[in-house]
Amino acid sequence: MSALTESLILDGVGVGRGCAVAPVAFVRLAPEAPADEPSPADPDAAVAATQEAFSQVSASLQARADSAEGNLAEVLQATALMAGDASLHADVEKRIREGAGPATAVTAAVAAFAAMFEAAGGYLAERVTDLNSVRDRVVARLLGAEEPGLALTERSIVAALDLSPADTAALDLDLVAGIVTELGGPTGHTAIIAGQLGIPCLVRVAGLSDVPAGTEVAVDAAAGRVITAPPADLKEEFARRAEREAALAGDTEPGATRDGRAVQLLANIGTPADAVRAVAAHAEGVGLFRTEVLFLDATEAPSEEAQSAAYRDAVEALGGRKLVVRTLDAGADKPLAFATQPDEENPALGVRGFRLTRILPELVQTQLDALGTVADESVWAMAPMIATPAEARDFASRAREAGIGTVGVMVEVPAAALRAEAILREVDFVSLGTNDLAQYTMATDRLRGELADLLDLWQPAVLELVRSTAQAGRRLDKPVGVCGESASDPLMALVLVGLGITSLSMSPGALPAVRFAVRQHTVAQCEAIALAALSQDEAGAAREAALALVNADVRDALGL
């Protein structure tokens, strides 16, 4: 097909706020197992070939992980371990010995594991793309074909049905102007990695595959749109937006409203190395250290000493800045190799987060003891999945006994938001995880891209729970932060400040725009913006009502 010259608009779900214009380039499709692949004449040789292919793929992924950074390195390492999984290999071998061809056996075994992952939901459901990426690379090696990928020769918008972290790592990122996929979701690994790298990204873009390769397209993550053959005035506007946002990065002062109320602007991290990048981005500290990265791919529980070393590295990197450490958020949907748990029909409502104390109290205690060895006034600890004041009291007692001075909990269960004042009487602070709070409030799996409208950051029901929690914090004069996706949206940040939120934690790349938006409004203006959003019944109307009250110069500067 020849490149389109007609301007068309394709809607999707934007990740971040970036924009870019460039020709679209499609990732090479993965080879599939032949429909009529014959049974192997020598099953032993076929088994050995598949094992060798898995080993080569695992080694290749690990090599990419070793040269990557941040979330990309973490996900690649986890995918490399997935390629080396003994249970997956055993399933493939069983199918080969039952008469399936090697590529067919790999495809069928991966499909079975993917179905289990999707049924489990949560973290495992997020790994299906990575698992399929392993399949594609192993099948390609077995068939002597090229692995899926894309060799860029010019700055391009990378397009795919879906894109795995391994696909992303193989790209020349200096030539990636944007990423667009037909599948995926805004909280999947590709979206997270794009955010970390500051690459404009859209997911769930229907009709993408109908756009001919080489067509110039404009990607607007903030608006959630891809525009083919963009007109000259749109390209000029995108260029101005890029210049304005680059200029915003020059403001490195602490976050505050125009009339001087402090609003701490913090970063979300997953490793101590991320803390170094947070400091470089002028974050005032870390509002969420996701410690499960230290656990998820371990074959046995990390020792207190190993955990202490990781926490110490983060503390040293931050140089006295605030560090809020979330204790292990794992459970049935984030299985631990060293902690077998019984099957659960609904993992999202099962034994996860602080609930692990019911079956593995030593796991939580060891982590708290490790934190206690490095705790000073800059180190705060908080527990995930708290639903009652009694659970908050239990966590606070354990943490303080371990030597941690400032103790809080996550508010991501509606029950916790509704009883926030009682919970805050037990702890020193709370932090709202708006991703899970929206999921539980709207009874919607946040990995189901087709239900993204129900998980819109602007759903008034979720905003009501945020307001209820913030009001409890005001009454007791205790901090209430937000560390979910909402914090990275500069318009939503104004609403959160107006509701009484005292700190916002986000990906480092979102800091300049949020800092600018907050600095251009007084507390009274933020409160008026929040009330306007809360007065609406639908998410879209809530956003429009808030936007109408935003300073014109902020709307123009940020392209809101």
Coordinates of C-alpha atoms in Angstrom, one line a residue:
M1 CA 0.0 0.0 0.0
S2 CA 1.2 3.5 -0.7
A3 CA 1.3 6.1 2.0
L4 CA -1.9 7.9 2.9
T5 CA -2.3 11.5 1.9
E6 CA -5.7 11.9 3.5
S7 CA -5.9 13.2 7.1
L8 CA -7.7 10.7 9.3
I9 CA -8.1 10.5 13.1
L10 CA -7.6 7.2 15.0
D11 CA -8.6 7.2 18.6
G12 CA -6.7 5.3 21.3
V13 CA -5.6 5.5 24.9
G14 CA -2.7 7.9 25.5
V15 CA 0.2 7.2 27.9
G16 CA 1.7 10.4 29.1
R17 CA 1.4 13.8 27.4
G18 CA 4.0 13.7 24.6
C19 CA 3.5 14.4 20.9
A20 CA 5.5 13.6 17.8
V21 CA 5.3 13.6 14.0
A22 CA 7.1 11.0 11.9
P23 CA 6.6 8.2 9.3
V24 CA 5.0 5.1 10.7
A25 CA 7.1 1.9 10.7
F26 CA 5.6 -1.5 11.5
V27 CA 7.4 -4.1 13.6
R28 CA 8.0 -7.3 11.6
L29 CA 5.4 -10.0 12.5
A30 CA 6.5 -13.1 14.3
P31 CA 6.6 -16.4 12.3
E32 CA 3.9 -18.9 13.3
A33 CA 4.1 -22.7 13.7
P34 CA 3.0 -24.4 10.4
A35 CA -0.6 -25.6 10.5
D36 CA 0.6 -29.0 9.3
E37 CA 3.9 -29.4 11.1
P38 CA 4.7 -33.1 11.1
S39 CA 5.5 -35.2 14.2
P40 CA 9.3 -35.3 14.7
A41 CA 11.1 -38.4 13.4
D42 CA 13.5 -38.2 16.4
P43 CA 11.6 -36.9 19.5
D44 CA 14.9 -36.7 21.5
A45 CA 16.5 -34.5 18.9
A46 CA 13.4 -32.3 18.7
V47 CA 13.3 -31.9 22.5
A48 CA 17.0 -31.0 22.5
A49 CA 16.4 -28.4 19.7
T50 CA 13.6 -26.7 21.6
Q51 CA 15.7 -26.7 24.8
E52 CA 18.6 -25.1 22.9
A53 CA 16.2 -22.5 21.4
F54 CA 14.8 -21.6 24.8
S55 CA 18.4 -21.3 26.2
Q56 CA 19.5 -19.0 23.3
V57 CA 16.4 -16.8 23.7
S58 CA 17.0 -16.6 27.5
A59 CA 20.6 -15.6 27.0
S60 CA 19.7 -13.0 24.4
L61 CA 17.1 -11.4 26.7
Q62 CA 19.5 -11.4 29.6
A63 CA 22.2 -9.7 27.5
R64 CA 19.7 -7.0 26.6
A65 CA 18.7 -6.6 30.3
D66 CA 22.4 -6.2 31.2
S67 CA 22.7 -3.2 28.8
A68 CA 19.3 -1.6 29.7
E69 CA 18.3 0.5 32.6
G70 CA 15.3 1.0 34.9
N71 CA 12.0 -0.7 34.2
L72 CA 13.2 -2.0 30.8
A73 CA 16.1 -3.9 32.4
E74 CA 13.8 -5.3 35.1
V75 CA 11.2 -6.6 32.7
L76 CA 13.8 -8.0 30.3
Q77 CA 15.5 -9.9 33.1
A78 CA 12.1 -11.3 34.3
T79 CA 11.3 -12.3 30.7
A80 CA 14.7 -14.1 30.4
L81 CA 13.9 -16.1 33.5
M82 CA 10.5 -16.9 31.9
A83 CA 12.3 -18.3 28.9
G84 CA 14.3 -20.6 31.2
D85 CA 11.2 -21.8 33.2
A86 CA 11.5 -25.5 33.8
S87 CA 7.7 -26.1 34.0
L88 CA 7.3 -24.5 30.5
H89 CA 10.1 -26.7 29.1
A90 CA 8.5 -29.8 30.6
D91 CA 5.2 -29.0 29.0
V92 CA 6.8 -28.5 25.6
E93 CA 8.7 -31.8 26.0
K94 CA 5.5 -33.7 26.9
R95 CA 3.7 -32.4 23.8
I96 CA 6.6 -33.3 21.5
R97 CA 6.7 -36.8 22.8
E98 CA 3.0 -37.1 22.3
G99 CA 3.6 -36.3 18.6
A100 CA 3.5 -32.5 18.2
G101 CA 6.1 -30.8 16.0
P102 CA 8.5 -28.6 18.0
A103 CA 7.1 -25.2 16.9
T104 CA 3.5 -26.5 17.4
A105 CA 4.4 -27.8 20.9
V106 CA 5.9 -24.5 21.9
T107 CA 2.9 -22.6 20.7
A108 CA 0.4 -24.8 22.4
A109 CA 2.4 -24.9 25.7
V110 CA 2.7 -21.1 25.8
A111 CA -1.0 -20.7 25.0
A112 CA -1.9 -22.9 28.0
F113 CA 0.4 -20.9 30.3
A114 CA -1.0 -17.6 28.9
A115 CA -4.5 -18.7 29.7
M116 CA -3.5 -19.4 33.3
F117 CA -1.9 -16.0 33.5
E118 CA -4.9 -14.2 32.2
A119 CA -7.2 -16.1 34.5
A120 CA -5.0 -15.1 37.5
G121 CA -5.2 -11.4 36.5
G122 CA -3.0 -8.6 38.0
Y123 CA 0.7 -8.9 37.5
L124 CA 0.5 -12.3 35.7
A125 CA -2.0 -11.0 33.2
E126 CA 0.5 -8.2 32.5
R127 CA 3.1 -10.8 31.6
V128 CA 1.2 -12.5 28.8
T129 CA 2.8 -10.1 26.2
D130 CA 6.2 -11.1 27.5
L131 CA 5.4 -14.8 27.5
N132 CA 4.2 -14.5 23.9
S133 CA 7.4 -12.7 23.0
V134 CA 9.4 -15.7 24.3
R135 CA 7.2 -18.0 22.1
D136 CA 7.8 -15.9 19.0
R137 CA 11.5 -15.9 19.5
V138 CA 11.8 -19.6 20.2
V139 CA 9.5 -20.5 17.2
A140 CA 11.5 -18.2 14.9
R141 CA 14.7 -20.0 15.9
L142 CA 13.1 -23.4 15.4
L143 CA 11.9 -22.4 11.9
G144 CA 15.1 -20.7 10.9
A145 CA 13.2 -17.5 10.5
E146 CA 13.9 -13.9 11.6
E147 CA 12.7 -12.9 15.0
P148 CA 10.0 -10.2 15.2
G149 CA 11.6 -6.7 15.2
L150 CA 12.3 -3.6 13.3
A151 CA 15.5 -2.1 12.0
L152 CA 15.0 1.7 11.9
T153 CA 16.8 3.8 9.3
E154 CA 15.1 7.1 10.2
R155 CA 13.2 8.7 13.0
S156 CA 9.8 6.9 13.1
I157 CA 6.6 6.2 14.9
V158 CA 6.9 2.5 15.8
A159 CA 3.6 0.6 15.2
A160 CA 2.6 -3.0 16.1
L161 CA -0.3 -5.1 17.0
D162 CA 1.4 -5.3 20.4
L163 CA 4.9 -4.6 21.5
S164 CA 6.8 -6.5 24.1
P165 CA 9.7 -5.1 26.2
A166 CA 12.0 -7.4 24.2
D167 CA 10.8 -5.8 21.0
T168 CA 11.4 -2.3 22.5
A169 CA 14.9 -3.2 23.7
A170 CA 15.9 -4.2 20.1
L171 CA 15.0 -0.8 18.7
D172 CA 17.4 2.1 18.2
L173 CA 15.6 4.3 20.7
D174 CA 17.3 7.4 19.3
L175 CA 15.2 6.9 16.2
V176 CA 11.9 6.1 18.0
A177 CA 9.7 9.2 17.9
G178 CA 6.6 7.4 19.3
I179 CA 5.0 4.0 19.9
V180 CA 1.5 3.0 18.8
T181 CA -0.2 -0.4 19.3
E182 CA -3.6 -1.8 18.5
L183 CA -3.7 -3.9 21.7
G184 CA -2.2 -3.5 25.2
G185 CA -3.3 -1.2 28.0
P186 CA -2.1 2.0 29.7
T187 CA -0.6 0.1 32.7
G188 CA 1.1 -2.6 30.6
H189 CA 4.9 -3.0 30.5
T190 CA 5.3 -1.3 27.1
A191 CA 3.3 1.7 28.2
I192 CA 5.3 2.0 31.5
I193 CA 8.6 1.7 29.6
A194 CA 7.6 4.3 27.1
G195 CA 6.7 6.6 30.0
Q196 CA 10.1 6.0 31.6
L197 CA 11.9 6.8 28.3
G198 CA 9.8 9.8 27.6
I199 CA 8.4 8.4 24.4
P200 CA 4.9 9.5 23.3
C201 CA 2.7 6.4 23.3
L202 CA -0.8 5.3 22.4
V203 CA -2.4 1.9 23.0
R204 CA -5.6 0.3 21.7
V205 CA -5.6 2.3 18.5
A206 CA -8.3 0.7 16.3
G207 CA -7.6 0.7 12.6
L208 CA -3.8 1.1 13.0
S209 CA -3.0 -1.9 10.8
D210 CA -4.9 -0.2 7.9
V211 CA -2.4 2.6 7.8
P212 CA 0.3 1.9 5.1
A213 CA 3.9 1.9 6.3
G214 CA 5.7 5.1 5.5
T215 CA 2.6 7.3 6.1
E216 CA 3.4 10.4 8.1
V217 CA 1.4 10.4 11.3
A218 CA 1.1 12.7 14.3
V219 CA 0.9 11.0 17.7
D220 CA -0.8 13.1 20.5
A221 CA -0.7 11.1 23.7
A222 CA -2.4 13.9 25.7
A223 CA -5.4 13.8 23.3
G224 CA -5.3 10.1 22.7
R225 CA -5.2 10.4 18.9
V226 CA -3.2 9.4 15.9
I227 CA -3.6 11.7 12.9
T228 CA -2.5 10.5 9.5
A229 CA -1.1 13.0 7.0
P230 CA -1.2 15.8 9.6
P231 CA -1.7 19.3 8.2
A232 CA 1.1 21.9 8.4
D233 CA -0.5 23.9 11.2
L234 CA -0.7 20.8 13.4
K235 CA 2.9 20.0 12.9
E236 CA 3.8 23.5 13.8
E237 CA 1.7 23.3 17.0
F238 CA 3.5 20.1 18.0
A239 CA 6.9 21.7 17.5
R240 CA 5.8 24.6 19.7
R241 CA 4.5 22.2 22.4
A242 CA 7.8 20.4 22.4
E243 CA 9.7 23.6 22.8
R244 CA 7.5 24.8 25.7
E245 CA 7.8 21.5 27.6
A246 CA 11.5 21.5 27.2
A247 CA 11.6 25.0 28.7
L248 CA 9.5 23.8 31.7
A249 CA 12.3 21.5 32.7
G250 CA 14.4 24.5 33.7
D251 CA 12.2 25.1 36.8
T252 CA 13.8 22.9 39.5
E253 CA 12.3 24.6 42.6
P254 CA 10.2 22.6 45.1
G255 CA 6.5 22.2 44.2
A256 CA 4.1 24.9 45.5
T257 CA 1.0 26.8 44.5
R258 CA 1.2 30.4 43.3
D259 CA 0.3 31.6 46.8
G260 CA 2.9 29.5 48.4
R261 CA 1.3 26.3 49.7
A262 CA 3.9 23.5 49.5
V263 CA 3.0 20.5 47.4
Q264 CA 5.7 17.9 47.4
L265 CA 6.6 16.6 43.9
L266 CA 8.0 13.1 44.2
A267 CA 8.9 10.2 41.9
N268 CA 7.9 6.5 41.7
I269 CA 10.7 4.0 41.5
G270 CA 11.3 0.3 41.4
T271 CA 15.0 0.0 42.0
P272 CA 17.8 2.0 43.8
A273 CA 19.1 2.9 40.3
D274 CA 15.8 4.6 39.6
A275 CA 16.4 6.8 42.7
V276 CA 19.5 8.3 40.9
R277 CA 17.3 9.2 37.9
A278 CA 14.7 10.7 40.2
V279 CA 17.3 13.0 41.7
A280 CA 18.5 14.0 38.2
A281 CA 14.9 14.9 37.3
H282 CA 14.7 17.2 40.4
A283 CA 12.2 15.2 42.3
E284 CA 11.9 16.2 46.0
G285 CA 12.2 12.6 46.9
V286 CA 10.4 9.2 46.3
G287 CA 6.7 8.8 47.0
L288 CA 6.6 5.1 46.0
F289 CA 9.4 2.6 46.1
R290 CA 7.8 -0.6 44.6
T291 CA 9.9 -3.2 46.5
E292 CA 8.3 -6.3 44.9
V293 CA 10.9 -6.0 42.1
L294 CA 13.4 -7.3 44.7
F295 CA 11.2 -10.4 45.3
L296 CA 9.3 -11.4 42.2
D297 CA 12.0 -13.2 40.3
A298 CA 13.9 -14.6 43.3
T299 CA 14.0 -18.3 43.8
E300 CA 14.1 -17.8 47.5
A301 CA 13.2 -15.0 49.9
P302 CA 15.9 -12.3 49.8
S303 CA 17.7 -12.2 53.1
E304 CA 17.5 -9.3 55.5
E305 CA 21.0 -8.3 54.6
A306 CA 20.3 -8.3 50.9
Q307 CA 17.2 -6.2 51.3
S308 CA 19.0 -3.8 53.7
A309 CA 21.7 -3.2 51.0
A310 CA 19.1 -2.3 48.4
Y311 CA 17.3 0.1 50.7
R312 CA 20.6 1.6 51.8
D313 CA 21.6 2.3 48.2
A314 CA 18.3 4.1 47.6
V315 CA 18.7 6.2 50.8
E316 CA 22.3 7.2 49.8
A317 CA 21.2 8.0 46.2
L318 CA 18.5 10.4 47.6
G319 CA 20.9 12.2 49.9
G320 CA 18.4 12.9 52.7
R321 CA 15.4 13.4 50.5
K322 CA 12.2 11.6 51.4
L323 CA 11.9 7.9 50.6
V324 CA 8.5 6.2 51.0
V325 CA 8.9 2.5 50.8
R326 CA 5.9 0.3 50.0
T327 CA 6.2 -3.1 51.6
L328 CA 5.7 -6.1 49.4
D329 CA 2.7 -5.9 47.2
A330 CA 2.6 -9.5 46.1
G331 CA 0.2 -12.4 46.5
A332 CA -1.8 -14.8 44.4
D333 CA -1.6 -12.5 41.4
K334 CA 2.1 -11.9 41.9
P335 CA 3.3 -15.4 42.8
L336 CA 6.5 -15.9 44.7
A337 CA 8.6 -18.9 43.8
F338 CA 9.5 -19.4 47.4
A339 CA 6.0 -18.9 48.8
T340 CA 3.6 -21.4 47.3
Q341 CA 0.0 -20.4 48.0
P342 CA -3.3 -22.2 47.4
D343 CA -5.2 -21.4 44.3
E344 CA -7.6 -18.5 44.5
E345 CA -10.6 -18.0 42.2
N346 CA -10.3 -14.2 42.4
P347 CA -6.7 -13.2 43.0
A348 CA -7.4 -9.5 42.9
L349 CA -9.5 -10.0 46.1
G350 CA -7.2 -12.6 47.6
V351 CA -4.1 -12.7 49.8
R352 CA -2.0 -9.9 48.5
G353 CA -0.1 -6.9 50.0
F354 CA -0.2 -6.7 53.8
R355 CA -2.6 -9.7 53.9
L356 CA 0.5 -11.9 53.5
T357 CA 0.9 -11.6 57.2
R358 CA -2.0 -14.1 57.5
I359 CA 0.0 -16.9 55.9
L360 CA 3.7 -15.7 55.7
P361 CA 4.2 -13.3 58.6
E362 CA 8.0 -13.9 58.6
L363 CA 8.2 -12.5 55.0
V364 CA 6.7 -9.2 56.0
Q365 CA 8.7 -9.0 59.2
T366 CA 12.0 -9.6 57.5
Q367 CA 11.3 -6.8 55.2
L368 CA 10.4 -4.4 58.0
D369 CA 13.5 -5.5 60.0
A370 CA 15.7 -4.7 56.9
L371 CA 14.1 -1.3 56.5
G372 CA 14.6 -0.7 60.2
T373 CA 18.4 -1.1 59.8
V374 CA 18.6 1.9 57.4
A375 CA 15.6 3.9 58.7
D376 CA 16.2 7.6 59.6
E377 CA 13.8 10.5 59.5
S378 CA 13.8 10.5 55.7
V379 CA 12.6 6.9 55.4
W380 CA 8.9 6.3 55.6
A381 CA 7.2 2.9 55.3
M382 CA 3.7 2.1 54.1
A383 CA 1.7 -1.1 53.6
P384 CA -0.5 -1.9 50.6
M385 CA -4.0 -3.4 50.6
I386 CA -5.1 -2.1 53.9
A387 CA -8.9 -2.3 54.4
T388 CA -9.6 -1.6 58.1
P389 CA -8.2 0.4 61.0
A390 CA -7.3 -2.8 62.7
E391 CA -5.0 -3.8 59.8
A392 CA -3.4 -0.3 59.9
R393 CA -2.9 -0.6 63.6
D394 CA -1.2 -4.0 63.2
F395 CA 1.1 -2.8 60.5
A396 CA 2.0 0.4 62.4
S397 CA 2.9 -1.7 65.5
R398 CA 5.1 -4.1 63.5
A399 CA 6.9 -1.3 61.7
R400 CA 7.6 0.8 64.8
E401 CA 8.9 -2.2 66.6
A402 CA 11.3 -2.7 63.7
G403 CA 12.6 0.8 64.3
I404 CA 10.8 2.7 61.5
G405 CA 9.8 6.1 62.7
T406 CA 7.2 7.3 60.1
V407 CA 4.6 4.7 59.2
G408 CA 1.6 4.9 56.8
V409 CA -0.6 2.8 54.6
M410 CA -2.0 2.8 51.1
V411 CA -5.6 3.7 50.4
E412 CA -6.6 1.7 47.4
V413 CA -9.6 -0.2 48.8
P414 CA -12.8 1.8 49.0
A415 CA -13.4 0.7 52.6
A416 CA -10.1 2.4 53.6
A417 CA -11.2 5.7 51.9
L418 CA -14.5 5.6 53.6
R419 CA -12.9 5.0 57.0
A420 CA -9.8 7.1 56.3
E421 CA -10.1 9.2 59.5
A422 CA -10.1 6.0 61.7
I423 CA -7.2 4.6 59.8
L424 CA -5.2 7.9 60.0
R425 CA -5.6 7.8 63.8
E426 CA -3.4 4.6 63.7
V427 CA -0.7 5.9 61.3
D428 CA 1.3 9.0 60.4
F429 CA 0.2 9.4 56.8
V430 CA -1.7 7.7 53.9
S431 CA -1.0 7.6 50.2
L432 CA -3.7 7.0 47.6
G433 CA -3.0 4.3 44.9
T434 CA -5.5 5.7 42.4
N435 CA -5.0 2.8 39.9
D436 CA -6.2 0.1 42.3
L437 CA -8.7 2.5 43.9
A438 CA -10.3 3.0 40.6
Q439 CA -10.3 -0.7 39.8
Y440 CA -12.0 -1.7 43.0
T441 CA -14.4 1.3 43.0
M442 CA -15.5 0.6 39.4
A443 CA -15.4 -3.2 39.7
T444 CA -13.2 -3.2 36.5
D445 CA -10.0 -5.0 35.9
R446 CA -7.5 -2.3 35.1
L447 CA -5.8 -4.6 32.5
R448 CA -8.9 -4.8 30.4
G449 CA -8.2 -2.2 27.8
E450 CA -11.7 -2.3 26.4
L451 CA -13.0 -1.1 29.8
A452 CA -10.6 1.8 30.0
D453 CA -13.4 4.3 30.0
L454 CA -14.6 3.0 33.4
L455 CA -11.1 3.5 34.8
D456 CA -10.8 7.0 33.5
L457 CA -8.9 9.1 36.0
W458 CA -11.9 11.6 36.0
Q459 CA -14.6 9.2 37.2
P460 CA -16.5 11.3 39.8
A461 CA -17.0 8.3 42.2
V462 CA -13.2 7.8 42.5
L463 CA -12.7 11.6 43.0
E464 CA -15.2 11.5 45.8
L465 CA -13.2 8.8 47.6
V466 CA -10.0 10.9 47.1
R467 CA -11.8 13.9 48.6
S468 CA -13.1 11.9 51.6
T469 CA -9.5 10.7 52.3
A470 CA -8.0 14.2 51.9
Q471 CA -10.6 15.7 54.2
A472 CA -9.7 13.2 56.9
G473 CA -6.1 14.1 56.6
R474 CA -6.9 17.8 57.0
R475 CA -9.0 17.2 60.1
L476 CA -6.1 15.3 61.7
D477 CA -3.3 17.5 60.2
K478 CA -1.7 14.4 58.6
P479 CA -0.2 14.1 55.1
V480 CA -2.3 12.5 52.3
G481 CA -0.4 11.8 49.1
V482 CA -1.2 10.3 45.7
C483 CA 1.2 7.9 44.0
G484 CA -1.1 6.5 41.3
E485 CA -1.4 7.4 37.6
S486 CA -3.6 10.5 38.5
A487 CA -0.6 12.4 39.9
S488 CA 1.2 12.6 36.5
D489 CA -1.6 14.4 34.7
P490 CA -1.1 18.2 35.2
L491 CA -4.8 19.0 35.0
M492 CA -5.7 16.3 37.5
A493 CA -2.9 17.5 39.7
L494 CA -4.7 20.8 40.1
V495 CA -7.9 18.9 41.2
L496 CA -5.9 16.8 43.7
V497 CA -4.3 19.9 45.2
G498 CA -7.8 21.4 45.4
L499 CA -9.1 18.4 47.2
G500 CA -6.3 18.7 49.8
I501 CA -3.6 16.3 48.6
T502 CA -0.2 17.3 50.1
S503 CA 2.2 15.3 47.8
L504 CA 2.1 13.9 44.3
S505 CA 4.3 11.1 43.2
M506 CA 4.8 10.2 39.5
S507 CA 7.2 9.1 36.8
P508 CA 10.1 11.6 36.7
G509 CA 9.3 12.7 33.1
A510 CA 5.9 14.1 34.3
L511 CA 7.4 16.4 36.9
P512 CA 8.1 19.6 34.9
A513 CA 4.5 19.9 33.5
V514 CA 2.9 19.2 36.9
R515 CA 5.3 21.6 38.7
F516 CA 4.4 24.3 36.2
A517 CA 0.6 23.7 36.4
V518 CA 0.6 23.8 40.2
R519 CA 2.8 26.9 40.3
Q520 CA 0.4 28.9 38.1
H521 CA -2.6 28.5 40.4
T522 CA -3.6 29.6 43.9
V523 CA -5.1 27.2 46.4
A524 CA -8.5 28.9 45.9
Q525 CA -8.3 28.3 42.2
C526 CA -7.4 24.7 42.6
E527 CA -10.3 24.2 45.0
A528 CA -12.7 25.8 42.5
I529 CA -11.3 23.4 39.8
A530 CA -11.8 20.4 42.1
L531 CA -15.4 21.4 42.9
A532 CA -16.2 21.9 39.2
A533 CA -15.0 18.3 38.4
L534 CA -17.0 16.9 41.4
S535 CA -20.1 18.6 40.2
Q536 CA -20.3 16.4 37.1
D537 CA -21.7 12.9 36.7
E538 CA -19.5 11.6 33.9
A539 CA -15.7 11.4 33.6
G540 CA -15.5 13.4 30.3
A541 CA -17.7 16.2 31.7
A542 CA -15.7 16.3 34.9
R543 CA -12.5 16.9 32.9
E544 CA -14.1 19.6 30.7
A545 CA -15.5 21.4 33.7
A546 CA -12.0 21.4 35.4
L547 CA -10.3 22.5 32.2
A548 CA -12.6 25.5 31.8
L549 CA -11.3 27.0 35.0
V550 CA -7.6 26.5 34.2
N551 CA -5.4 29.6 33.5
A552 CA -5.3 30.2 29.7
D553 CA -1.5 30.4 29.7
V554 CA -1.3 26.9 31.3
R555 CA -3.7 25.5 28.8
D556 CA -1.6 26.9 25.9
A557 CA 1.7 26.0 27.4
L558 CA 0.8 22.3 28.1
G559 CA -1.6 21.8 25.1
L560 CA -4.5 20.9 27.4

